[in-house]
mmCIF file of C-alpha atoms in Angstrom:
data_model
loop_
_atom_site.group_PDB
_atom_site.id
_atom_site.type_symbol
_atom_site.label_atom_id
_atom_site.label_comp_id
_atom_site.label_asym_id
_atom_site.label_seq_id
_atom_site.Cartn_x
_atom_site.Cartn_y
_atom_site.Cartn_z
ATOM 1 C CA MET Q 1 0.000 0.000 0.000
ATOM 2 C CA PHE Q 2 1.288 3.466 -0.893
ATOM 3 C CA LEU Q 3 -0.526 6.560 0.329
ATOM 4 C CA ARG Q 4 0.182 10.263 0.043
ATOM 5 C CA ARG Q 5 -1.934 13.023 1.514
ATOM 6 C CA PRO Q 6 -1.232 16.717 2.278
ATOM 7 C CA LEU Q 7 -0.633 17.521 5.924
ATOM 8 C CA SER Q 8 -0.761 20.915 7.577
ATOM 9 C CA LEU Q 9 1.813 22.172 10.049
ATOM 10 C CA ALA Q 10 5.543 21.987 9.448
ATOM 11 C CA ALA Q 11 5.312 21.056 5.756
ATOM 12 C CA ILE Q 12 5.158 17.280 6.189
ATOM 13 C CA SER Q 13 5.001 14.736 3.377
ATOM 14 C CA LEU Q 14 3.742 11.249 4.208
ATOM 15 C CA SER Q 15 3.997 7.779 2.694
ATOM 16 C CA LEU Q 16 2.889 4.390 4.038
ATOM 17 C CA LEU Q 17 4.604 1.175 3.010
ATOM 18 C CA PRO Q 18 3.586 -2.257 4.457
ATOM 19 C CA LEU Q 19 6.127 -4.719 5.750
ATOM 20 C CA THR Q 20 9.133 -2.904 4.319
ATOM 21 C CA TRP Q 21 12.783 -2.803 5.295
ATOM 22 C CA LEU Q 22 14.276 0.605 6.039
ATOM 23 C CA GLN Q 23 16.589 2.221 3.493
ATOM 24 C CA PRO Q 24 20.334 1.881 4.275
ATOM 25 C CA ALA Q 25 20.611 5.155 6.233
ATOM 26 C CA GLN Q 26 21.375 3.376 9.503
ATOM 27 C CA ALA Q 27 23.959 0.847 10.564
ATOM 28 C CA ARG Q 28 21.452 -1.772 11.829
ATOM 29 C CA PRO Q 29 18.161 -1.654 9.912
ATOM 30 C CA GLU Q 30 15.158 -2.934 11.886
ATOM 31 C CA ARG Q 31 12.336 -4.877 10.308
ATOM 32 C CA CYS Q 32 8.855 -3.373 10.665
ATOM 33 C CA SER Q 33 6.249 -6.112 11.148
ATOM 34 C CA GLY Q 34 3.425 -3.621 10.754
ATOM 35 C CA THR Q 35 3.064 -0.568 8.526
ATOM 36 C CA LEU Q 36 6.065 1.640 7.795
ATOM 37 C CA LEU Q 37 5.276 5.347 7.982
ATOM 38 C CA GLN Q 38 7.762 7.792 6.422
ATOM 39 C CA LEU Q 39 7.566 11.474 7.328
ATOM 40 C CA GLN Q 40 9.463 14.538 6.167
ATOM 41 C CA VAL Q 41 9.289 17.238 8.834
ATOM 42 C CA GLN Q 42 10.691 20.759 8.588
ATOM 43 C CA GLN Q 43 10.927 23.379 11.327
ATOM 44 C CA ASN Q 44 12.073 27.000 11.116
ATOM 45 C CA GLY Q 45 13.171 29.462 13.759
ATOM 46 C CA THR Q 46 15.201 32.545 14.560
ATOM 47 C CA THR Q 47 18.058 33.222 16.970
ATOM 48 C CA ASP Q 48 18.788 36.010 19.403
ATOM 49 C CA PHE Q 49 21.234 38.603 18.105
ATOM 50 C CA ASP Q 50 23.454 41.241 19.678
ATOM 51 C CA ARG Q 51 25.780 42.236 16.824
ATOM 52 C CA PHE Q 52 25.614 43.432 13.248
ATOM 53 C CA ARG Q 53 27.886 43.138 10.252
ATOM 54 C CA PHE Q 54 27.887 46.416 8.369
ATOM 55 C CA ASN Q 55 29.100 47.449 4.938
ATOM 56 C CA VAL Q 56 30.056 50.959 3.860
ATOM 57 C CA GLY Q 57 30.747 51.742 0.219
ATOM 58 C CA VAL Q 58 33.531 54.277 -0.381
ATOM 59 C CA GLU Q 59 34.192 56.042 -3.673
ATOM 60 C CA ALA Q 60 36.295 58.890 -5.045
ATOM 61 C CA ASP Q 61 36.631 60.536 -8.470
ATOM 62 C CA GLY Q 62 39.636 62.089 -10.150
ATOM 63 C CA PRO Q 63 40.986 63.138 -13.571
ATOM 64 C CA THR Q 64 43.159 60.009 -13.566
ATOM 65 C CA GLY Q 65 43.029 56.624 -11.906
ATOM 66 C CA ALA Q 66 46.005 57.501 -9.710
ATOM 67 C CA GLU Q 67 44.346 60.662 -8.432
ATOM 68 C CA ALA Q 68 41.098 58.821 -7.763
ATOM 69 C CA ILE Q 69 42.981 56.173 -5.755
ATOM 70 C CA THR Q 70 44.823 58.867 -3.782
ATOM 71 C CA LEU Q 71 41.550 60.528 -2.787
ATOM 72 C CA LEU Q 72 39.997 57.140 -2.014
ATOM 73 C CA ASN Q 73 42.882 56.304 0.328
ATOM 74 C CA ALA Q 74 42.428 59.618 2.138
ATOM 75 C CA ARG Q 75 38.740 58.908 2.656
ATOM 76 C CA LEU Q 76 39.495 55.389 3.845
ATOM 77 C CA GLU Q 77 41.924 56.708 6.449
ATOM 78 C CA SER Q 78 39.278 59.105 7.771
ATOM 79 C CA LEU Q 79 36.678 56.352 7.919
ATOM 80 C CA ARG Q 80 39.056 53.917 9.608
ATOM 81 C CA GLY Q 81 39.855 56.499 12.259
ATOM 82 C CA ALA Q 82 36.154 57.002 12.989
ATOM 83 C CA LEU Q 83 35.215 53.312 12.995
ATOM 84 C CA GLN Q 84 38.125 51.635 14.772
ATOM 85 C CA PRO Q 85 36.962 52.676 18.282
ATOM 86 C CA LEU Q 86 33.441 51.418 17.544
ATOM 87 C CA VAL Q 87 33.895 48.009 15.928
ATOM 88 C CA SER Q 88 34.492 44.578 17.421
ATOM 89 C CA GLY Q 89 37.548 43.019 15.788
ATOM 90 C CA ARG Q 90 39.147 44.171 12.572
ATOM 91 C CA LEU Q 91 37.830 46.041 9.571
ATOM 92 C CA THR Q 92 37.877 44.367 6.151
ATOM 93 C CA VAL Q 93 38.789 46.480 3.109
ATOM 94 C CA PRO Q 94 39.219 44.716 -0.266
ATOM 95 C CA ALA Q 95 41.421 46.102 -3.040
ATOM 96 C CA PRO Q 96 39.771 49.009 -4.884
ATOM 97 C CA ASN Q 97 38.313 48.994 -8.384
ATOM 98 C CA THR Q 98 38.661 51.810 -10.901
ATOM 99 C CA TYR Q 99 36.573 52.548 -13.970
ATOM 100 C CA PRO Q 100 35.896 55.502 -16.283
ATOM 101 C CA ILE Q 101 32.879 57.791 -15.857
ATOM 102 C CA GLY Q 102 31.534 60.784 -17.755
ATOM 103 C CA GLY Q 103 32.303 61.643 -21.340
ATOM 104 C CA GLY Q 104 30.028 63.207 -23.951
ATOM 105 C CA PRO Q 105 26.964 65.034 -22.574
ATOM 106 C CA ALA Q 106 27.863 63.832 -19.075
ATOM 107 C CA GLY Q 107 30.975 65.987 -19.058
ATOM 108 C CA PRO Q 108 34.685 65.240 -19.300
ATOM 109 C CA LYS Q 109 35.901 61.730 -18.773
ATOM 110 C CA ARG Q 110 37.096 60.941 -15.271
ATOM 111 C CA GLN Q 111 38.094 57.916 -13.240
ATOM 112 C CA ARG Q 112 36.223 56.555 -10.236
ATOM 113 C CA ALA Q 113 37.783 54.373 -7.537
ATOM 114 C CA THR Q 114 35.559 52.292 -5.245
ATOM 115 C CA THR Q 115 35.866 49.811 -2.400
ATOM 116 C CA THR Q 116 33.942 48.739 0.697
ATOM 117 C CA VAL Q 117 34.632 48.720 4.411
ATOM 118 C CA SER Q 118 32.975 46.008 6.502
ATOM 119 C CA GLY Q 119 33.108 45.071 10.149
ATOM 120 C CA VAL Q 120 31.093 43.978 13.173
ATOM 121 C CA VAL Q 121 29.467 46.364 15.632
ATOM 122 C CA THR Q 122 27.373 45.833 18.762
ATOM 123 C CA LYS Q 123 23.890 47.232 19.230
ATOM 124 C CA ALA Q 124 25.305 49.902 21.522
ATOM 125 C CA ASN Q 125 27.462 51.383 18.734
ATOM 126 C CA TYR Q 126 25.165 51.003 15.736
ATOM 127 C CA ASN Q 127 24.074 54.656 15.651
ATOM 128 C CA ALA Q 128 27.630 55.930 15.946
ATOM 129 C CA VAL Q 129 28.595 53.867 12.868
ATOM 130 C CA ILE Q 130 25.648 55.272 10.929
ATOM 131 C CA GLN Q 131 26.559 58.831 11.814
ATOM 132 C CA ALA Q 132 30.258 58.295 11.042
ATOM 133 C CA ALA Q 133 29.420 57.088 7.531
ATOM 134 C CA ALA Q 134 26.703 59.679 6.925
ATOM 135 C CA ARG Q 135 28.811 62.744 7.626
ATOM 136 C CA MET Q 136 31.760 61.841 5.365
ATOM 137 C CA PRO Q 137 31.863 62.540 1.606
ATOM 138 C CA GLY Q 138 31.939 59.583 -0.761
ATOM 139 C CA MET Q 139 30.427 57.168 1.779
ATOM 140 C CA ASN Q 140 27.389 54.964 1.173
ATOM 141 C CA LEU Q 141 26.028 52.921 4.067
ATOM 142 C CA GLN Q 142 24.886 49.695 2.412
ATOM 143 C CA GLY Q 143 23.155 48.188 5.416
ATOM 144 C CA PHE Q 144 23.534 45.817 8.369
ATOM 145 C CA SER Q 145 23.137 42.046 8.797
ATOM 146 C CA ALA Q 146 22.097 40.771 12.210
ATOM 147 C CA LEU Q 147 24.466 38.124 13.633
ATOM 148 C CA PRO Q 148 23.466 35.444 16.185
ATOM 149 C CA SER Q 149 24.536 35.981 19.769
ATOM 150 C CA SER Q 150 26.879 33.526 21.467
ATOM 151 C CA GLY Q 151 25.230 30.190 22.225
ATOM 152 C CA SER Q 152 21.999 30.989 20.384
ATOM 153 C CA GLU Q 153 22.902 28.836 17.351
ATOM 154 C CA ALA Q 154 23.177 25.640 19.401
ATOM 155 C CA ALA Q 155 20.061 26.536 21.383
ATOM 156 C CA LEU Q 156 18.072 27.051 18.184
ATOM 157 C CA GLN Q 157 19.256 23.764 16.674
ATOM 158 C CA ALA Q 158 18.244 21.887 19.828
ATOM 159 C CA LYS Q 159 14.857 23.631 19.848
ATOM 160 C CA LEU Q 160 14.190 22.823 16.183
ATOM 161 C CA MET Q 161 15.176 19.192 16.754
ATOM 162 C CA ARG Q 162 12.738 18.863 19.669
ATOM 163 C CA GLN Q 163 9.956 20.511 17.670
ATOM 164 C CA ALA Q 164 10.561 18.320 14.614
ATOM 165 C CA LEU Q 165 10.554 15.102 16.665
ATOM 166 C CA ALA Q 166 7.434 16.190 18.535
ATOM 167 C CA GLU Q 167 5.649 17.030 15.290
ATOM 168 C CA GLY Q 168 6.714 13.747 13.725
ATOM 169 C CA GLY Q 169 5.489 11.811 16.762
ATOM 170 C CA ARG Q 170 2.179 13.683 16.703
ATOM 171 C CA GLN Q 171 1.604 12.928 13.017
ATOM 172 C CA ALA Q 172 2.563 9.271 13.515
ATOM 173 C CA LYS Q 173 0.067 8.951 16.377
ATOM 174 C CA VAL Q 174 -2.702 10.591 14.320
ATOM 175 C CA THR Q 175 -2.001 8.210 11.426
ATOM 176 C CA ALA Q 176 -1.922 5.154 13.705
ATOM 177 C CA ASP Q 177 -5.255 6.151 15.268
ATOM 178 C CA ALA Q 178 -6.771 6.601 11.798
ATOM 179 C CA LEU Q 179 -5.647 3.079 10.852
ATOM 180 C CA GLY Q 180 -6.848 1.548 14.108
ATOM 181 C CA LEU Q 181 -3.286 0.774 15.246
ATOM 182 C CA LYS Q 182 -2.049 1.170 18.813
ATOM 183 C CA GLN Q 183 1.766 1.074 18.760
ATOM 184 C CA VAL Q 184 4.109 3.690 17.314
ATOM 185 C CA GLN Q 185 7.859 3.011 17.207
ATOM 186 C CA LEU Q 186 10.467 5.432 15.840
ATOM 187 C CA LEU Q 187 12.933 3.499 13.700
ATOM 188 C CA ARG Q 188 15.093 6.071 11.908
ATOM 189 C CA ILE Q 189 16.098 9.737 12.071
ATOM 190 C CA ASP Q 190 17.849 11.299 9.085
ATOM 191 C CA GLN Q 191 18.689 14.986 9.329
ATOM 192 C CA ARG Q 192 18.467 16.713 5.947
ATOM 193 C CA GLY Q 193 19.133 20.355 6.587
ATOM 194 C CA GLY Q 194 20.211 22.874 9.131
ATOM 195 C CA GLY Q 195 23.613 24.467 9.411
ATOM 196 C CA GLY Q 196 24.428 27.873 10.780
ATOM 197 C CA PRO Q 197 21.813 30.608 11.004
ATOM 198 C CA ARG Q 198 21.495 32.842 7.958
ATOM 199 C CA PRO Q 199 22.208 36.487 8.759
ATOM 200 C CA MET Q 200 19.296 38.711 7.791
ATOM 201 C CA PRO Q 201 20.043 42.007 6.032
ATOM 202 C CA TYR Q 202 18.678 45.244 7.432
ATOM 203 C CA LEU Q 203 19.054 48.507 5.562
ATOM 204 C CA ALA Q 204 19.552 51.308 8.061
ATOM 205 C CA ALA Q 205 18.202 54.808 7.622
ATOM 206 C CA ALA Q 206 20.232 57.531 9.279
ATOM 207 C CA ARG Q 207 18.730 58.841 12.537
ATOM 208 C CA SER Q 208 15.892 56.287 12.500
ATOM 209 C CA PHE Q 209 17.605 52.917 12.753
ATOM 210 C CA ASN Q 210 16.426 50.769 15.670
ATOM 211 C CA PRO Q 211 18.534 47.594 15.943
ATOM 212 C CA ASP Q 212 15.786 45.749 17.809
ATOM 213 C CA GLU Q 213 13.557 46.050 14.731
ATOM 214 C CA ALA Q 214 16.038 44.201 12.529
ATOM 215 C CA PRO Q 215 15.052 40.725 11.230
ATOM 216 C CA ALA Q 216 16.686 38.073 13.395
ATOM 217 C CA PRO Q 217 19.027 35.463 11.875
ATOM 218 C CA SER Q 218 17.008 32.420 10.776
ATOM 219 C CA ASN Q 219 17.635 28.704 10.398
ATOM 220 C CA SER Q 220 15.725 25.580 9.429
ATOM 221 C CA LEU Q 221 15.983 21.872 10.177
ATOM 222 C CA SER Q 222 14.550 19.011 8.131
ATOM 223 C CA LEU Q 223 14.191 15.439 9.379
ATOM 224 C CA ALA Q 224 13.255 12.250 7.552
ATOM 225 C CA LEU Q 225 11.549 10.025 10.145
ATOM 226 C CA ASP Q 226 10.525 6.396 9.823
ATOM 227 C CA TYR Q 227 7.930 4.938 12.207
ATOM 228 C CA CYS Q 228 6.581 1.424 12.551
ATOM 229 C CA LEU Q 229 2.846 1.355 13.237
ATOM 230 C CA GLN Q 230 1.276 -1.797 14.688
#
């Protein structure tokens, strides 16, 4: 017998197979003498956060590439001086790019040099970073990404695991009751997802950015569960 039906809650797919051996995802497969129920359960959640990764675009124009780079370096030094007391850890500044601008109706040809400055800042210093970038020429605040606080990643993974197992057990019990069966035995757990939380971007607006309104980092966990119903 093979049955599929849509299930609400936690995006679960269901199949029933009678008297079937488990697939080789475990070292010691157990024989099910009743009906094998296979569930796919997914849970999602968010973590606490207390830091942000920010990115500031920096650009400078000049008649030549060398002059544009010289002005860009001067602006970088000013920005570094303003940000170093505020950030946690080191700043990251990749090598600059240069390209031509202007020409024709747009005016004389010039060269533009660009790069970015990124780092990590706590909630307490977020506004100071915004103001530092906003008051300097050639700066473009490109936004913040919320980062999970210490220990919250492991706590979220454990929470999602408990929720997924509870949901799987609930669905197995409902299915067993519908079939007139009394025993439910979990045979296999196969994790098919997870990993570290995904930082969520948050574009800050000067003078109105509230870090507590930022989307929290999110994560998901997917389990393939096999139950024997008898």
